[in-house]
PDB file of C-alpha atoms in Angstrom:
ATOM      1  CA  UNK A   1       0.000   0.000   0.000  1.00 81.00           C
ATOM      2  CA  UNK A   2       3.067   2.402   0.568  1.00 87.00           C
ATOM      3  CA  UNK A   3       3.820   1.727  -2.868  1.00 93.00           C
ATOM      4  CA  UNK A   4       0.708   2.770  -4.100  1.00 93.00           C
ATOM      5  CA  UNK A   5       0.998   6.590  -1.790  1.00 95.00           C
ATOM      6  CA  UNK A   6       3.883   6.840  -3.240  1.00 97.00           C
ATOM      7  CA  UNK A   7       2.861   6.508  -6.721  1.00 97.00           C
ATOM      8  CA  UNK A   8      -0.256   8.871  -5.857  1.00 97.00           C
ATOM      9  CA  UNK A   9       2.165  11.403  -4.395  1.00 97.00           C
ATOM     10  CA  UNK A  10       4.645  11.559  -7.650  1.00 98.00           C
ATOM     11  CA  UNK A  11       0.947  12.212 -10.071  1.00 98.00           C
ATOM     12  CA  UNK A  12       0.082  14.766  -7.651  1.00 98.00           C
ATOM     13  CA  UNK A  13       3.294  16.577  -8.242  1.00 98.00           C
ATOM     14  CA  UNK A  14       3.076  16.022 -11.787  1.00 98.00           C
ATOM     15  CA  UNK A  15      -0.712  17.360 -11.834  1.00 98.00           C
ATOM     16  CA  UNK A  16       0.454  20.641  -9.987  1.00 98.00           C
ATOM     17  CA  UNK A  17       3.893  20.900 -12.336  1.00 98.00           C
ATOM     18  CA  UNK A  18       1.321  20.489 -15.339  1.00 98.00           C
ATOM     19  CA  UNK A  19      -0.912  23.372 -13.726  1.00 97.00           C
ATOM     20  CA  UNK A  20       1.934  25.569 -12.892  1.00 96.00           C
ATOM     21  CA  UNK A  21       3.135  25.887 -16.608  1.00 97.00           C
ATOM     22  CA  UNK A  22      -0.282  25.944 -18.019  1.00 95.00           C
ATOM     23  CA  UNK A  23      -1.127  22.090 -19.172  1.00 96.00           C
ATOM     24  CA  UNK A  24      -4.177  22.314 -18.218  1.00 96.00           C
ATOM     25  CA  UNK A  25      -5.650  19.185 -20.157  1.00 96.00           C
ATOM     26  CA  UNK A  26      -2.990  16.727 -19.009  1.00 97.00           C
ATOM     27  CA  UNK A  27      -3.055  17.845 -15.155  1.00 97.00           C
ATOM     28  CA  UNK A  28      -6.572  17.297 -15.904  1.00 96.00           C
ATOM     29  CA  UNK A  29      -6.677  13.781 -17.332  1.00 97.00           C
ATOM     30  CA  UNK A  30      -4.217  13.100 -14.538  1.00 98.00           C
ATOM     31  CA  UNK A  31      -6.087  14.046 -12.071  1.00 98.00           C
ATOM     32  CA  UNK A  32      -8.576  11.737 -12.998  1.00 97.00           C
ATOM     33  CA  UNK A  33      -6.575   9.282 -12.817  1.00 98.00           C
ATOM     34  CA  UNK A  34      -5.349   9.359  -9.627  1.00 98.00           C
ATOM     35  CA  UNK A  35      -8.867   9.904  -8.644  1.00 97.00           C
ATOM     36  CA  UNK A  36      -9.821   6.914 -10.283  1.00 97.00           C
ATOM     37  CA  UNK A  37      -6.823   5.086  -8.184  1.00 96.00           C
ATOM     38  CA  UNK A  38      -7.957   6.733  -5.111  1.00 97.00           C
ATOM     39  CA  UNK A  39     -11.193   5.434  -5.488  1.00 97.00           C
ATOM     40  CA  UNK A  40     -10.037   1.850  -6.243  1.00 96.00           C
ATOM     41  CA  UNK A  41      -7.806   2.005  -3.058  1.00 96.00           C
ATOM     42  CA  UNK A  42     -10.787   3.044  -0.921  1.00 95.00           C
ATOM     43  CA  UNK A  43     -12.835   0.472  -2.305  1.00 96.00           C
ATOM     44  CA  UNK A  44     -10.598  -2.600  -1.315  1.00 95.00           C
ATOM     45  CA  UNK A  45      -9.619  -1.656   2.029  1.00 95.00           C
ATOM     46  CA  UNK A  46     -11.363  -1.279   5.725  1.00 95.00           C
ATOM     47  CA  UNK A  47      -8.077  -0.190   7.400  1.00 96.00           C
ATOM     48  CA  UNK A  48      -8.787   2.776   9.267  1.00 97.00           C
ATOM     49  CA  UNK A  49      -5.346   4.873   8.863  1.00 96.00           C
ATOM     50  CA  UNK A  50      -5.594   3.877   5.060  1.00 96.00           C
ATOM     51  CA  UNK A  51      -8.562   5.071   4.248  1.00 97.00           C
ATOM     52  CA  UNK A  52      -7.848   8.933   6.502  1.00 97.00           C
ATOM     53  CA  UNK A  53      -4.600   8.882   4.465  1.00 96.00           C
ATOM     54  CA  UNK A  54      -6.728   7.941   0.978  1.00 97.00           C
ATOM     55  CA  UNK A  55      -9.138  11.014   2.597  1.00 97.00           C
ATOM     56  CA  UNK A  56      -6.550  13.547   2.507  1.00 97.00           C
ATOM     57  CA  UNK A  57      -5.474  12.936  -0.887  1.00 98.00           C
ATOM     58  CA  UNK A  58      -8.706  12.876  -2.127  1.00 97.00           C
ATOM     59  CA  UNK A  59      -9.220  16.320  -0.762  1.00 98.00           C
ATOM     60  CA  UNK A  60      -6.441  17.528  -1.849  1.00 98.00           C
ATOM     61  CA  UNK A  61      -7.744  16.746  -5.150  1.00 98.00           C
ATOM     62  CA  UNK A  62     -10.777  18.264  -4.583  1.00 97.00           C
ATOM     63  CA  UNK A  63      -8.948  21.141  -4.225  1.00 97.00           C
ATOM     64  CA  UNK A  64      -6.647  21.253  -7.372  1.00 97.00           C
ATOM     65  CA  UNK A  65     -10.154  20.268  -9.369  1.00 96.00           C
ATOM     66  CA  UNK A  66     -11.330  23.746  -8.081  1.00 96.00           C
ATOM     67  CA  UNK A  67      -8.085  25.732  -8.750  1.00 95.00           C
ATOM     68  CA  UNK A  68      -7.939  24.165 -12.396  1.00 93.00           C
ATOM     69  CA  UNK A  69     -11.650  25.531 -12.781  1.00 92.00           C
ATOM     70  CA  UNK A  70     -11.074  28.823 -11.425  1.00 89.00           C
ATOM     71  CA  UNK A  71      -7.597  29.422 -13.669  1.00 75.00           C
ATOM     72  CA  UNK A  72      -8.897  32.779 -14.874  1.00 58.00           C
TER      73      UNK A  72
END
């Protein structure tokens, strides 16, 4: 499972390098992605620190989803 946050943790950073220089559509299919991952991960465990750390991300996501619909 670290594996995985660690693999979630590298897309984020790519996500927020593909905001900062204005790649818009590929932070955005990324963030899918990793959303899609996210949602995978929550779905297949019941361990309680797992799924708070699987929260945080998620809202953290939440989050870039607004700033990437707000970029004007």
């Amino acid at each position: 499972m670290e594996e995985q946050f660690d693999t979630i943790k590298k897309d984020i950073q790519l996500i927020i390098d593909n905001m900062a220089i204005k790649n818009f559509s590929e932070a955005s299919i990324k963030l899918i992605e990793v959303s899609d991952d996210l949602d995978v991960m929550l779905d297949s465990t019941d361990d309680e620190a797992i799924l708070r750390e699987i929260s945080k991300y998620q809202v953290l996501l939440n989050h870039l989803q607004i700033k990437m619909s707000t970029k004007d």
